[in-house]
XYZ file of C-alpha atoms in Angstrom:
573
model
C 0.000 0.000 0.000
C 2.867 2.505 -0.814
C 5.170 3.954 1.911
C 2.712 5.147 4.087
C 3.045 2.790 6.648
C 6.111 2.079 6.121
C 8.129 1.510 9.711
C 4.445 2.627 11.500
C 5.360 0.244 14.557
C 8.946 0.275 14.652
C 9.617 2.433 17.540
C 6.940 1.358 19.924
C 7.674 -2.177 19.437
C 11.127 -1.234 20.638
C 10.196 0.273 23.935
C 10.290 -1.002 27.005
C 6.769 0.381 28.302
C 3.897 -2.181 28.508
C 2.685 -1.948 24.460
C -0.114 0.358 23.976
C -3.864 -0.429 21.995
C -3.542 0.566 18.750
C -6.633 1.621 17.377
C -6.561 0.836 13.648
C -4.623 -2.188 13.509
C -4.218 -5.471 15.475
C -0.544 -5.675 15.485
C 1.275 -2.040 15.034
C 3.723 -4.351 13.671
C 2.083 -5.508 10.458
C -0.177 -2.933 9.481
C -1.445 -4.848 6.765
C -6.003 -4.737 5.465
C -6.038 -7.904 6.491
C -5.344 -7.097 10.342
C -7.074 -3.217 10.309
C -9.907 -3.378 13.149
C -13.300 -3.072 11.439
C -14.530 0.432 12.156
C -10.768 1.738 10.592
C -11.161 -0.454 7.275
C -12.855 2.082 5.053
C -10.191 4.847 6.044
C -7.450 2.595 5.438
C -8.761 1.625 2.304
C -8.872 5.291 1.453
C -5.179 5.875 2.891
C -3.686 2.722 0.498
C -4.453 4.898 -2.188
C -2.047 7.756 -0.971
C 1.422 8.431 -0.681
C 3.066 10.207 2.083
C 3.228 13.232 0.286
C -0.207 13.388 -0.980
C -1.026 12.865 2.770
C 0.908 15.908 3.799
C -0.384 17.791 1.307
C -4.042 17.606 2.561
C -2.274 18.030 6.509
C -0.796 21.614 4.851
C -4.628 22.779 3.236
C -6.151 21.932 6.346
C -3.127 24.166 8.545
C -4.213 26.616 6.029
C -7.460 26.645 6.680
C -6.951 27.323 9.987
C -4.618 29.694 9.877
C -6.972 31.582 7.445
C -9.751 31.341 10.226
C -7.546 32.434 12.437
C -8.131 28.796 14.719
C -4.377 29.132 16.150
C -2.707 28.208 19.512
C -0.017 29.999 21.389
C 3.075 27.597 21.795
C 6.448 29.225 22.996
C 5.049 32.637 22.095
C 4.287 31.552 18.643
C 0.953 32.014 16.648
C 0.380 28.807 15.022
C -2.626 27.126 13.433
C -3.810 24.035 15.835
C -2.820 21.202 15.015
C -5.664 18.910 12.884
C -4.272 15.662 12.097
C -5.849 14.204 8.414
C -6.427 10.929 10.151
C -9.831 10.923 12.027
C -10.184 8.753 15.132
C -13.159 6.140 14.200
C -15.187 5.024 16.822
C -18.063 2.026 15.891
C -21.608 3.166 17.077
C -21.738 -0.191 19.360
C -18.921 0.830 21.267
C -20.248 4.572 21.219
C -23.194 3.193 23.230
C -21.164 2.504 26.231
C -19.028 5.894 26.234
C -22.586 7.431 25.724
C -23.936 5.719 28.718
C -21.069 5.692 31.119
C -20.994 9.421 30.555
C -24.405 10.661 30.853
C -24.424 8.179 34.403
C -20.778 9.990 35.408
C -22.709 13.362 35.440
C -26.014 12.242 37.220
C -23.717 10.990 39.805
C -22.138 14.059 39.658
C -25.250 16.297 39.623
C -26.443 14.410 42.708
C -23.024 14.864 44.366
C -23.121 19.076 44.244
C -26.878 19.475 44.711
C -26.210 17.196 48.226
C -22.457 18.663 49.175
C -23.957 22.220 49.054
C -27.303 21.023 50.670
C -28.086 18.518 53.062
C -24.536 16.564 52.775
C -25.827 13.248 53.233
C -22.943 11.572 51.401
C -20.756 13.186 54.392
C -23.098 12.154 56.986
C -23.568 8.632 55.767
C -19.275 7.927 55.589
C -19.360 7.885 51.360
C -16.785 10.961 51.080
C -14.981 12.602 54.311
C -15.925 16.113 55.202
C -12.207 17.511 55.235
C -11.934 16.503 52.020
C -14.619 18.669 51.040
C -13.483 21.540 52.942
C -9.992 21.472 52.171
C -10.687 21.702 48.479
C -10.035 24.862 46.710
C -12.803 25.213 44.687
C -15.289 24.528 47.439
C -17.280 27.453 47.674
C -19.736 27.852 50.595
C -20.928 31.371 48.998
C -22.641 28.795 46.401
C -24.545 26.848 49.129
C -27.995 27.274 48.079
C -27.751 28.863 44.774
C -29.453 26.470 42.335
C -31.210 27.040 38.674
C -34.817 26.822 38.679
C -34.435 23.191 36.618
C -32.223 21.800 39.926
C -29.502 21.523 37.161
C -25.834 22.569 38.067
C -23.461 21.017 35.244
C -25.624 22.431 31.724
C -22.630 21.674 30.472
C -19.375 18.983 31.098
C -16.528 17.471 29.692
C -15.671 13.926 30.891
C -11.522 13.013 30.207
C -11.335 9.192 28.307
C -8.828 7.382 27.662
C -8.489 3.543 26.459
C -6.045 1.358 28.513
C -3.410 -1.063 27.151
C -6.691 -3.730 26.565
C -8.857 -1.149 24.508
C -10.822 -0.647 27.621
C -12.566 3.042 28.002
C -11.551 4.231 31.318
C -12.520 7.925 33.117
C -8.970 10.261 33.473
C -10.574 12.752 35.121
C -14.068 14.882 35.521
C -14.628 18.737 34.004
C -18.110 20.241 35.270
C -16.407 23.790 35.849
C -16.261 25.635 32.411
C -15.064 22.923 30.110
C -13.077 24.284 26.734
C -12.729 22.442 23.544
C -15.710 21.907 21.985
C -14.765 24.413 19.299
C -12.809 22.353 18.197
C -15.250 19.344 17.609
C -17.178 21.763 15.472
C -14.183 23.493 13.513
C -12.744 20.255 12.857
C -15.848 18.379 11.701
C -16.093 21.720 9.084
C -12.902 21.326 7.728
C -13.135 17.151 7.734
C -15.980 17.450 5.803
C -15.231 19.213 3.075
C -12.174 17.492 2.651
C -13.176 13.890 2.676
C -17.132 14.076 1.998
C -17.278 10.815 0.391
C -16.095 9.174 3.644
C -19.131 10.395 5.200
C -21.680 8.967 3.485
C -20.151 5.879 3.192
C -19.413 5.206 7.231
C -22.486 7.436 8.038
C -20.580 9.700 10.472
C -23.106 10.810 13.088
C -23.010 14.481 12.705
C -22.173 17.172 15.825
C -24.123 20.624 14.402
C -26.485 19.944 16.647
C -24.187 21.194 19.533
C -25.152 24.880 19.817
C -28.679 24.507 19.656
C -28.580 21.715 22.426
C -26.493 23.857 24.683
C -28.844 27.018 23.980
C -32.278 24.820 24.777
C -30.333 23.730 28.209
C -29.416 27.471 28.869
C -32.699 28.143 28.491
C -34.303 25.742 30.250
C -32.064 26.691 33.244
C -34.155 30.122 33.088
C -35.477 31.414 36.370
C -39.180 31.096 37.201
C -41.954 32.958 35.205
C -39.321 33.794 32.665
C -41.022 32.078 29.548
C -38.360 33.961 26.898
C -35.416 34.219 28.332
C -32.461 36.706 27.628
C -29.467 34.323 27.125
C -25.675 35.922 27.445
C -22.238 34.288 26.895
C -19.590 36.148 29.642
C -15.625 35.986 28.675
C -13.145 36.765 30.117
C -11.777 39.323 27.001
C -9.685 38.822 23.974
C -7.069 38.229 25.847
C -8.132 35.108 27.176
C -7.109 31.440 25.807
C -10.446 30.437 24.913
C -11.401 33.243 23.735
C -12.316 31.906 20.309
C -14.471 29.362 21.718
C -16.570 32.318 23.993
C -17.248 34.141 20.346
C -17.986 31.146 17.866
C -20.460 29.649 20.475
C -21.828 33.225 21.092
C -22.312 33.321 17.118
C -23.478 29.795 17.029
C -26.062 30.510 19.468
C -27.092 33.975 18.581
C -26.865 35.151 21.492
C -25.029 38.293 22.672
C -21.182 37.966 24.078
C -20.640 40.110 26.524
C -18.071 41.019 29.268
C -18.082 42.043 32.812
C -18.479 45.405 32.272
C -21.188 44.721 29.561
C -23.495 43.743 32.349
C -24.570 45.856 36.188
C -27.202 44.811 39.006
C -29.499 46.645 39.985
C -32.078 45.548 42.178
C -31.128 42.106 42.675
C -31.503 41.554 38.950
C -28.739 41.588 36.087
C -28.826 43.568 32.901
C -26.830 44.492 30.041
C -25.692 47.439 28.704
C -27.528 48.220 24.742
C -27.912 51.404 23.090
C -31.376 50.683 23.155
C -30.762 50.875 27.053
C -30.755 48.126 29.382
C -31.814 45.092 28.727
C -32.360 42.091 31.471
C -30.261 39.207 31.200
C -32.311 35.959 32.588
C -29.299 33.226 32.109
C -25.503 33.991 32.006
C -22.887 31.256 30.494
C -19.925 32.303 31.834
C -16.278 31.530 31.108
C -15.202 33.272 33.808
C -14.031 31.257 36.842
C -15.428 31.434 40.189
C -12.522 33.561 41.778
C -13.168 36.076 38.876
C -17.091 36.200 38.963
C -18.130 38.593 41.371
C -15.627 41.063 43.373
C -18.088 41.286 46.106
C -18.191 37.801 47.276
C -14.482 36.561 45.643
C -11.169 38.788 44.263
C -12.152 42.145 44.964
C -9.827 43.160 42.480
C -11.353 41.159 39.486
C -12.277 42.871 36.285
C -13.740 40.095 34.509
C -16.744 39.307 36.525
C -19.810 42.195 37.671
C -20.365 43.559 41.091
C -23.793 41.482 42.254
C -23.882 38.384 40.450
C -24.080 36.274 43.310
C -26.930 37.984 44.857
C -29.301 38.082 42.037
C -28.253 34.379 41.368
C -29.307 33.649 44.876
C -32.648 35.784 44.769
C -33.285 33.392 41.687
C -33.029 36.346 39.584
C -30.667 34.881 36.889
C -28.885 31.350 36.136
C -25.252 31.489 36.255
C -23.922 28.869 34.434
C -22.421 26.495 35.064
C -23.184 26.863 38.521
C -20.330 28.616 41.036
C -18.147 25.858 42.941
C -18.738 23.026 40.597
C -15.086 22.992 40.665
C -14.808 20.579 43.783
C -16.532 18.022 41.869
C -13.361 18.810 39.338
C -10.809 17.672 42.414
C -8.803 14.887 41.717
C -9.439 13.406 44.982
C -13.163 13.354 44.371
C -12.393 11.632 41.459
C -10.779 8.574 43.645
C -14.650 8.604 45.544
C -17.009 9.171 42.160
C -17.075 5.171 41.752
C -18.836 4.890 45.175
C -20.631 8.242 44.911
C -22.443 6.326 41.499
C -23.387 3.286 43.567
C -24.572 5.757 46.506
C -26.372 8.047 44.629
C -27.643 5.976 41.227
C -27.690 2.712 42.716
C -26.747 1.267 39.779
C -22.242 -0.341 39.198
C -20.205 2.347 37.546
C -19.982 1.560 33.433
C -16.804 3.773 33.009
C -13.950 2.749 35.415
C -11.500 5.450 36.687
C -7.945 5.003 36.640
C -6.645 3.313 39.723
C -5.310 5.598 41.452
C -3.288 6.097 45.136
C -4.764 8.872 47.780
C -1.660 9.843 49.775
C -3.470 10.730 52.835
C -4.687 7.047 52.861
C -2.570 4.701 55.729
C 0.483 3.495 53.967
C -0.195 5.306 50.539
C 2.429 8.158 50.481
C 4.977 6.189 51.702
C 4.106 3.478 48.884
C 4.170 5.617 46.670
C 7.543 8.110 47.410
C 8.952 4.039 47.097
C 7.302 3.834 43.869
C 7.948 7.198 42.365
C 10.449 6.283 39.282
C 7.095 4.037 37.951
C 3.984 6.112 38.676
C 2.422 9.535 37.576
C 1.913 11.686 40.072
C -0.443 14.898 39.668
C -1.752 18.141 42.088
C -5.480 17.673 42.924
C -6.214 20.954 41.697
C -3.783 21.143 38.307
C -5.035 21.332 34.939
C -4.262 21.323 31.639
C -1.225 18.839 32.213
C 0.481 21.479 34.684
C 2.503 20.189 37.477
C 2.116 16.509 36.137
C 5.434 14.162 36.713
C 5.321 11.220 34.789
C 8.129 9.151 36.841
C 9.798 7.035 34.064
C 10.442 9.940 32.047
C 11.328 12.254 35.256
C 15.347 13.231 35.988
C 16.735 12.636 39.078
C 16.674 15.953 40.605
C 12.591 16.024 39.563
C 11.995 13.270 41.183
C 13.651 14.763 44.341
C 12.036 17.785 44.458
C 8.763 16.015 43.957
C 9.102 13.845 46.665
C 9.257 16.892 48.968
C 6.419 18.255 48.129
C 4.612 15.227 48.234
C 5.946 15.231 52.010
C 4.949 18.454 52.712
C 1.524 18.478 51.455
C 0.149 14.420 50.678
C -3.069 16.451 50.681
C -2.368 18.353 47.523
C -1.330 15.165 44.949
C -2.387 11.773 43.741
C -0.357 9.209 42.230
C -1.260 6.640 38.977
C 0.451 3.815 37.248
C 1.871 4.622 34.089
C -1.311 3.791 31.499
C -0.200 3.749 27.871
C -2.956 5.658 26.285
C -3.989 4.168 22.880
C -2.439 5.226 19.958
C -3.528 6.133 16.527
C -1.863 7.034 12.923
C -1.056 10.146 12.678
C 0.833 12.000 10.335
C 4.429 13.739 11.369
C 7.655 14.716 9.863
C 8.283 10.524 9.374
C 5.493 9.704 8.302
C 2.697 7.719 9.522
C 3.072 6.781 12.954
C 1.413 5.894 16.235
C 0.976 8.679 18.713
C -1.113 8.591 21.996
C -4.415 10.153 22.687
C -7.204 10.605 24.789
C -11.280 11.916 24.493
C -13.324 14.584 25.845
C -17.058 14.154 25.421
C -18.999 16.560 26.336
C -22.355 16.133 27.866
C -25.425 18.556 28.259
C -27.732 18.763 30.714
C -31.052 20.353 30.037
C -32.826 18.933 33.257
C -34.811 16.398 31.985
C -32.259 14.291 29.879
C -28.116 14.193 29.396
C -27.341 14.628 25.672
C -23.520 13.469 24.548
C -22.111 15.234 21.599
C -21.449 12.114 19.578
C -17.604 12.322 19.250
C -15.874 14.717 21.200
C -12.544 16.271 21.199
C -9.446 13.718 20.143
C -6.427 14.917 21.802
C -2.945 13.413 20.250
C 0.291 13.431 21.654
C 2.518 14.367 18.696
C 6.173 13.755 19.978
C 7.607 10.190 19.865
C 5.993 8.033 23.416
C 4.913 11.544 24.778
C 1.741 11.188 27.251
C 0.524 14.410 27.790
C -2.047 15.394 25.135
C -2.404 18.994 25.532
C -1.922 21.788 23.590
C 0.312 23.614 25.593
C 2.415 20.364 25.627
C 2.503 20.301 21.756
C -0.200 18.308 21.332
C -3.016 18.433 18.133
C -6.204 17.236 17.948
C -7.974 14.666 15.523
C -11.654 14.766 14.462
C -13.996 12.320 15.817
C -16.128 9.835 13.910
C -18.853 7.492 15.764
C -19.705 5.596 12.370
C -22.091 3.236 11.913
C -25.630 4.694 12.592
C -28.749 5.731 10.599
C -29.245 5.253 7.094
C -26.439 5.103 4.493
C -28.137 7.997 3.062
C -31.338 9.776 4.272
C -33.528 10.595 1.362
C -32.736 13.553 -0.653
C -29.304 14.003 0.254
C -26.553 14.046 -2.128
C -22.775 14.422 -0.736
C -23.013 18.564 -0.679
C -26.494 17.853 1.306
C -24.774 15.796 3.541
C -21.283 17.805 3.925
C -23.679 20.577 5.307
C -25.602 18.489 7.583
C -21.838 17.600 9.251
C -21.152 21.162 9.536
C -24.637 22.496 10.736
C -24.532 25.609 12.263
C -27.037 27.057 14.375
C -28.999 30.106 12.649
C -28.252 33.368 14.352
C -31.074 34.802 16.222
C -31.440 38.582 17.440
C -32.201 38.601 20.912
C -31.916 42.219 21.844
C -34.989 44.080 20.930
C -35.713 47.470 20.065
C -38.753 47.498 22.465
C -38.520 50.401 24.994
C -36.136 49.001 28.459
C -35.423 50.389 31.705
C -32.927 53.603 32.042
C -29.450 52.544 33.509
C -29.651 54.531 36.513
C -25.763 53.528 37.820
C -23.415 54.521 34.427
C -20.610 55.639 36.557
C -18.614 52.434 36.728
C -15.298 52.501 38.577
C -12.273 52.929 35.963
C -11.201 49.976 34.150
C -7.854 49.471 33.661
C -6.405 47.432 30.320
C -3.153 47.028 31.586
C -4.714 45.521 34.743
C -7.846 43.317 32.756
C -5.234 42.073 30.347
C -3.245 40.184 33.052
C -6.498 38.703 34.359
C -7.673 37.282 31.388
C -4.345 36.086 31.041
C -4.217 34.241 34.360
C -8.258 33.205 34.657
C -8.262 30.002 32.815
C -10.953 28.074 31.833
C -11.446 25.145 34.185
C -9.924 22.728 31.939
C -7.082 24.446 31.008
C -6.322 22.572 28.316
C -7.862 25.205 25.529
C -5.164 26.716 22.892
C -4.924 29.989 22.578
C -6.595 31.638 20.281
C -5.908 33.929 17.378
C -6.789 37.472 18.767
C -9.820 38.488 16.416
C -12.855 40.612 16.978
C -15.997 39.377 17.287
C -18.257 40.331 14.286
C -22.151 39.872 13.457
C -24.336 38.662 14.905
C -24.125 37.742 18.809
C -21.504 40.189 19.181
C -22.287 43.843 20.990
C -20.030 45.906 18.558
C -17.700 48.249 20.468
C -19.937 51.656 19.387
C -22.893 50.090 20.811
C -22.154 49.868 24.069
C -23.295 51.602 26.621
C -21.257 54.133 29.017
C -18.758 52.507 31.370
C -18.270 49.856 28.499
């Protein structure tokens, strides 16, 4: 089939780390039709006919593309475009089914766990999770006891970490029901996928993911506070300046719905409104990107600039939805993770279908000092980390990192948790020697509308791109894959021809005007303290999205509609 597998398994085969599950073929070490795993056989049929360089071609059009759109990252203070590998990751819709499952039962059990640990606190009470666990957490927030949408729902939206283990099985990384990031990516990369190899899609019937936006705005909605039948939906970043900061304006667009910033919006009243030149209009439901610390200087960082003096107060007077909801983050701690299996069987009743990782809790009798034996084999991450920060993967670690690891662990057991080594699967991907296989893991991300968990079908592929690297983000030099769950619905639904169907993939939601020209109430406080750039910049800079594992973003403006243009804003903007 040419040279482009040529030498595919020749370097993992010659590593001494337990061999990983590769995804297309059978044995990395014959990757021959004959031994390509069933849901991979129509793209490697497609692949035979290429060479390398034809390969890399298409790899270069789609950088374009990207770099055109300006859909870049930030690595060592370089603009580049993110990194879309021409290979899609092919999941069968039978195997989907248990992803689909396990996930929408992870954030139930999740759901249950925040509406109890800032209510009643059963689990506590009844010996499932210990109570200095909760309270020692960073993102436990007891401003956000009692603050709750009028739907009872706290995680509208979450993004649940997968990875398969050295068997192919699907096991749970780790849990994002903060702000998750990434999902711009799903939908940019299914665009670009689907122009470029639309035959593909009809032929595996590729479940589409257009339908993102307009799931996500029904579950914003839905979260509306009582007696609001039309509610004012807004999406809150953090500024241009901010890593995600692409993904805040394309779902704004998406959406139609207005993106705003902290100083877009005041309270007054106990209620939240935005600025307009049409004057001020009430805002019923905020999405915010903003983290908690950021949100509201009143009740967190009195020095923030990203969030809007009394948000917490009209969220607690049920006067808007914030969300998702303030201190969802100490669901997000790593040593909540270690409990979520039992928190399932306490809460759902029901055996957990996704397994975590096993995983060592160094406060545990016996565990940190197994573990500072152990440290050369395991990975060992801070509870509270993101976005692959502060990780130490132990066979890969020096000496003197190892050492000053194993201090800290002393000094605060609290603060880490320790893993064996899992060899993520790997699949072909294209780099400088051609086809080869790199790591990766998946995000799906789940909504939450209150009456039923939808999962995007797919999710965000993560690759390692260096040689036996683990870490999968970005920031790490890491790219991304689009996701294919193949295998469901009709081979083609009546009516469509391949440009039908190429548009279907890349759905977008239709822009809708929400502000009104209708006559509002007069903004009666205009007289905002000063904002400061210099000051704003740094903390859109520093307040990351909860996952943390979003590239940056090429700085553009937001235009059209869903965007309040800058000379239509009102005073103090």
């Amino acid at each position: 089939m040419g040279d482009l597998f040529d030498g595919y398994g020749a370097a993992a085969t010659g590593r001494r780390r337990a061999a990983a599950w590769d995804e297309m073929f059978s044995d990395i070490s014959r990757p021959l039709p004959q031994l390509t795993r069933s849901p991979y056989r129509d793209i490697h049929a497609a692949l035979a006919q290429m060479t390398t360089e034809e390969l890399k071609g298409r790899a270069d059009a789609l950088a374009d593309s990207y770099l055109a759109q300006g859909v870049t990252f930030d690595f060592a203070g370089e603009e580049r475009p993110f990194p879309l590998d021409a290979v899609p990751r092919v999941i069968d819709q039978s195997e989907w089914a248990e992803v689909e499952t396990g996930v929408r039962q992870r954030v139930l059990a999740l759901e249950a766990f925040l509406a109890d640990v800032y209510g009643d606190q059963r689990a506590i009470r009844d010996g499932i999770i210990p109570a200095r666990l909760i309270s020692s957490s960073e993102h436990f927030h007891r401003e956000a006891a009692g603050i709750v949408a009028a739907n009872n729902v706290r995680i509208q939206v979450s993004g649940i970490d997968l990875i398969r283990d050295e068997t192919g099985g699907w096991r749970v990384l780790e849990d994002n029901v903060r702000v998750p990031s990434g999902v711009s990516y799903v939908i940019s990369n299914r665009r670009v996928m689907a122009q470029t190899l639309p035959e593909l899609f009809v032929s595996m019937r590729v479940r589409p993911v257009g339908d993102y936006p307009q799931k996500l705005l029904q579950a914003l909605r839905a979260s509306a506070p009582e007696g609001v039948d039309d509610p004012t939906v807004v999406v809150l970043t953090p500024g241009v300046y901010n890593s995600a900061y692409f993904e805040h304006t394309l779902l704004a667009r998406l959406m139609g719905v207005e993106l705003v910033e902290g100083r877009d919006l005041f309270c007054s009243g106990g209620r939240v409104f935005m600025r307009t030149t049409a004057g001020p209009t009430r805002v019923d439901v905020i999405y915010r990107r903003v983290d908690d610390e950021f949100l509201d200087p009143l009740q967190f960082r009195a020095d923030s600039m990203l969030g809007s003096p009394g948000l917490m107060l009209a969220a607690r007077l049920g006067n808007v939805t914030i969300a998702n909801a303030v201190g969802n983050g100490v669901a997000d701690d790593k040593l909540v993770y270690t409990y979520v299996p039992d928190l399932i069987r306490y809460y759902l009743g029901e055996e957990p279908i996704l397994k975590n990782v096993d995983t060592w809790r160094l406060e545990d009798p016996g565990a940190l000092e197994e573990v500072l034996d152990r440290l050369d084999e395991l990975v060992v991450k801070p509870v509270a980390g993101s976005g692959g920060k502060g990780l130490v993967v132990g066979p890969d670690a020096s000496t003197q990192e190892l050492e000053e690891l194993r201090e800290r662990l002393i000094a605060d057991p609290r603060g880490w948790i320790a893993q064996p080594v899992v060899q993520l699967s790997t699949i072909p991907t294209l780099v400088e020697d051609g086809m080869r296989p790199r790591h990766a893991d998946l995000r799906p991300f789940a909504v939450n509308d209150g009456t039923d968990v939808w999962v995007l079908p797919g999710g965000l592929t993560r690759v390692a791109l260096p040689e036996g690297q683990l870490v999968v983000n970005s920031s790490q030099g890491g790219g991304s894959k689009d996701t294919w769950v193949v295998g469901h619905g009709p081979f083609r639904p009546p009516g469509h021809d391949i440009q039908g169907l190429v548009a279907e993939q890349a759905a977008i939601t239709t822009s809708i005007p929400i502000i009104s020209a209708d006559t509002h109430l007069q903004d009666h406080n205009p007289a905002d303290a000063p904002h400061h750039d210099q000051q704003q910049q740094q903390q859109q800079q520093v307040a990351r999205d909860a996952s943390a594992t979003q590239p940056s973003a090429a700085r553009v403006t937001p235009s059209g509609a869903g965007c309040i243009p800058a000379e239509q804003r009102g005073s103090g903007c």
